Each structure stands twice: as structure tokens, then as C-alpha cells.
């Protein structure tokens, strides 16, 4: 059973978004996604300053089983990446909603948040 937090937004490509106090968002992959991948061994993240659009590839997560793209859930500019993941990619497995976050975005269009799934919607999307 996947852990799905009620205070996050989700998309059907298995990224989560947390709206931060400064108006930016933090992005990571869901518990469901990390379980499907297995042990994460490498994470490639976008460069700070990269302009991303919804659905665009923003990086790659590699595990012992497979490699999977990380998609930008929203339009925005990357303001920070989780540098800890270069040395400790396993944080994606051990703390996917905490220390395993991927990058932060300054949103171009905050209204896009309204089109993302809530916890119940994501649970339904993954067949829960």
C-alpha cells in the first residue's frame, strides 16, 4: 500500500507537489513511484534556472530495475535542486516526501495547481 499524503497535490505521472510558504513549490516522486522503481541508485535533476513546462522531462531517476523520467508537474523556473540526492539517491526510497524531494519551482501560472489531483484523486488514479 502506497503512502499518499493529504496536504500534497499529485499528477498521474507520479510526481507530488507541496506548496511552500514562499509561494514556490517543492516537487518529488510519489511513494507509489519509488516502490515501483525499487532501489534508486542515481538521480539526474534539472539545472537551477531551467524553465520547465507541464509534462516536460525534468530529469531521470535510475534504479536497479529501470530508469524513469521525472516530469514537471507545472510550468515554472527551477530555483533549487536537492543536491543531497547526488551522493544519497536512496533518500528517494527512504523519505520520498521529505529528504527525497527533487527540485523547487517558481510557478509561472499558480492557477495550474487547481488542475492537479488531490490525495483521493491520486489514490483512484493508481487503482487504490
Short mmCIF file of C-alpha atoms in Angstrom, two decimals:
data_model
loop_
_atom_site.label_atom_id
_atom_site.label_comp_id
_atom_site.label_asym_id
_atom_site.label_seq_id
_atom_site.Cartn_x
_atom_site.Cartn_y
_atom_site.Cartn_z
CA UNK A 1 0.00 0.00 0.00
CA UNK A 2 1.41 3.36 -1.04
CA UNK A 3 1.63 6.30 1.33
CA UNK A 4 -0.35 9.25 -0.05
CA UNK A 5 -0.32 12.48 1.94
CA UNK A 6 -3.45 14.67 2.09
CA UNK A 7 -1.58 18.00 2.08
CA UNK A 8 0.08 17.43 -1.33
CA UNK A 9 -1.06 17.70 -4.94
CA UNK A 10 -0.32 14.89 -7.42
CA UNK A 11 -0.27 14.19 -11.13
CA UNK A 12 -0.86 10.93 -12.95
CA UNK A 13 2.83 10.63 -13.92
CA UNK A 14 3.53 10.15 -10.18
CA UNK A 15 5.04 13.46 -9.13
CA UNK A 16 3.91 15.25 -5.98
CA UNK A 17 3.87 19.00 -5.26
CA UNK A 18 3.97 20.78 -1.91
CA UNK A 19 3.09 24.49 -1.92
CA UNK A 20 5.69 26.24 0.23
CA UNK A 21 5.20 29.32 2.41
CA UNK A 22 7.17 31.47 -0.07
CA UNK A 23 4.77 30.66 -2.92
CA UNK A 24 7.15 28.28 -4.62
CA UNK A 25 6.54 24.53 -4.85
CA UNK A 26 8.68 21.55 -3.95
CA UNK A 27 8.47 18.57 -6.32
CA UNK A 28 9.28 14.89 -5.84
CA UNK A 29 8.11 11.46 -6.94
CA UNK A 30 5.39 9.60 -5.09
CA UNK A 31 5.76 6.68 -2.75
CA UNK A 32 3.93 4.57 -5.35
CA UNK A 33 6.55 5.53 -7.98
CA UNK A 34 9.56 4.82 -5.75
CA UNK A 35 8.12 1.43 -4.77
CA UNK A 36 7.62 0.53 -8.45
CA UNK A 37 11.20 1.61 -9.28
CA UNK A 38 12.87 -0.27 -6.45
CA UNK A 39 16.25 0.77 -5.05
CA UNK A 40 17.18 4.16 -6.53
CA UNK A 41 20.86 4.37 -7.46
CA UNK A 42 21.07 7.65 -9.43
CA UNK A 43 19.06 10.85 -9.84
CA UNK A 44 19.58 13.43 -12.59
CA UNK A 45 17.92 16.78 -11.87
CA UNK A 46 17.38 19.92 -13.95
CA UNK A 47 19.78 22.83 -13.62
CA UNK A 48 18.77 25.80 -11.48
CA UNK A 49 17.33 28.43 -13.83
CA UNK A 50 15.82 25.87 -16.22
CA UNK A 51 12.38 26.88 -17.46
CA UNK A 52 10.05 23.88 -17.42
CA UNK A 53 6.60 23.40 -18.84
CA UNK A 54 3.94 21.00 -17.63
CA UNK A 55 4.72 17.45 -18.77
CA UNK A 56 8.26 18.24 -19.91
CA UNK A 57 11.04 15.89 -18.85
CA UNK A 58 12.80 17.43 -15.86
CA UNK A 59 15.27 14.66 -15.05
CA UNK A 60 15.76 10.94 -14.60
CA UNK A 61 15.58 8.50 -11.71
CA UNK A 62 17.56 5.29 -12.17
CA UNK A 63 17.05 2.21 -10.04
CA UNK A 64 18.42 -1.29 -10.06
CA UNK A 65 15.34 -2.25 -12.14
CA UNK A 66 14.76 0.65 -14.55
CA UNK A 67 15.24 4.27 -15.47
CA UNK A 68 12.27 6.61 -15.41
CA UNK A 69 11.79 10.21 -16.43
CA UNK A 70 10.75 12.82 -13.89
CA UNK A 71 8.18 15.18 -15.43
CA UNK A 72 7.50 18.75 -14.46
CA UNK A 73 4.02 18.84 -12.94
CA UNK A 74 3.64 22.59 -13.59
CA UNK A 75 5.07 25.49 -15.59
CA UNK A 76 7.87 27.33 -13.83
CA UNK A 77 11.57 28.02 -13.30
CA UNK A 78 13.78 25.73 -11.23
CA UNK A 79 15.03 27.71 -8.23
CA UNK A 80 16.73 24.92 -6.26
CA UNK A 81 17.64 21.25 -6.60
CA UNK A 82 18.17 18.68 -3.88
CA UNK A 83 21.95 18.33 -4.07
CA UNK A 84 21.86 15.61 -1.39
CA UNK A 85 20.49 13.19 -3.98
CA UNK A 86 23.76 13.15 -5.95
CA UNK A 87 25.51 11.46 -3.00
CA UNK A 88 22.46 9.77 -1.44
CA UNK A 89 19.95 8.83 -4.17
CA UNK A 90 18.44 6.26 -1.77
CA UNK A 91 16.73 9.18 0.05
CA UNK A 92 14.09 8.89 -2.69
CA UNK A 93 13.25 5.44 -1.28
CA UNK A 94 13.67 6.11 2.43
CA UNK A 95 12.00 9.55 2.68
CA UNK A 96 10.26 10.31 -0.62
CA UNK A 97 8.05 13.10 0.81
CA UNK A 98 10.81 14.60 2.97
CA UNK A 99 14.56 14.47 2.33
CA UNK A 100 13.94 12.73 -1.01
CA UNK A 101 12.43 15.82 -2.70
CA UNK A 102 13.79 16.62 -6.17
CA UNK A 103 13.55 20.33 -7.04
CA UNK A 104 11.73 23.59 -6.30
CA UNK A 105 9.83 25.68 -8.85
CA UNK A 106 8.78 29.31 -9.02
CA UNK A 107 5.44 28.88 -10.76
CA UNK A 108 4.61 30.76 -13.95
CA UNK A 109 0.90 30.06 -13.52
CA UNK A 110 -0.17 29.19 -9.95
CA UNK A 111 -3.73 28.50 -11.18
CA UNK A 112 -2.39 25.24 -12.66
CA UNK A 113 -2.37 23.83 -9.12
CA UNK A 114 -6.16 23.62 -9.36
CA UNK A 115 -5.91 21.01 -12.12
CA UNK A 116 -3.72 18.64 -10.11
CA UNK A 117 -5.08 15.61 -8.25
CA UNK A 118 -5.75 15.64 -4.52
CA UNK A 119 -4.93 12.57 -2.38
CA UNK A 120 -8.28 10.91 -3.16
CA UNK A 121 -7.89 11.53 -6.89
CA UNK A 122 -4.36 10.14 -6.94
CA UNK A 123 -5.44 7.10 -4.93
CA UNK A 124 -8.08 6.44 -7.59
CA UNK A 125 -5.56 7.04 -10.41
CA UNK A 126 -3.25 4.31 -9.10
CA UNK A 127 -6.12 1.92 -8.55
CA UNK A 128 -6.23 2.26 -4.77
#
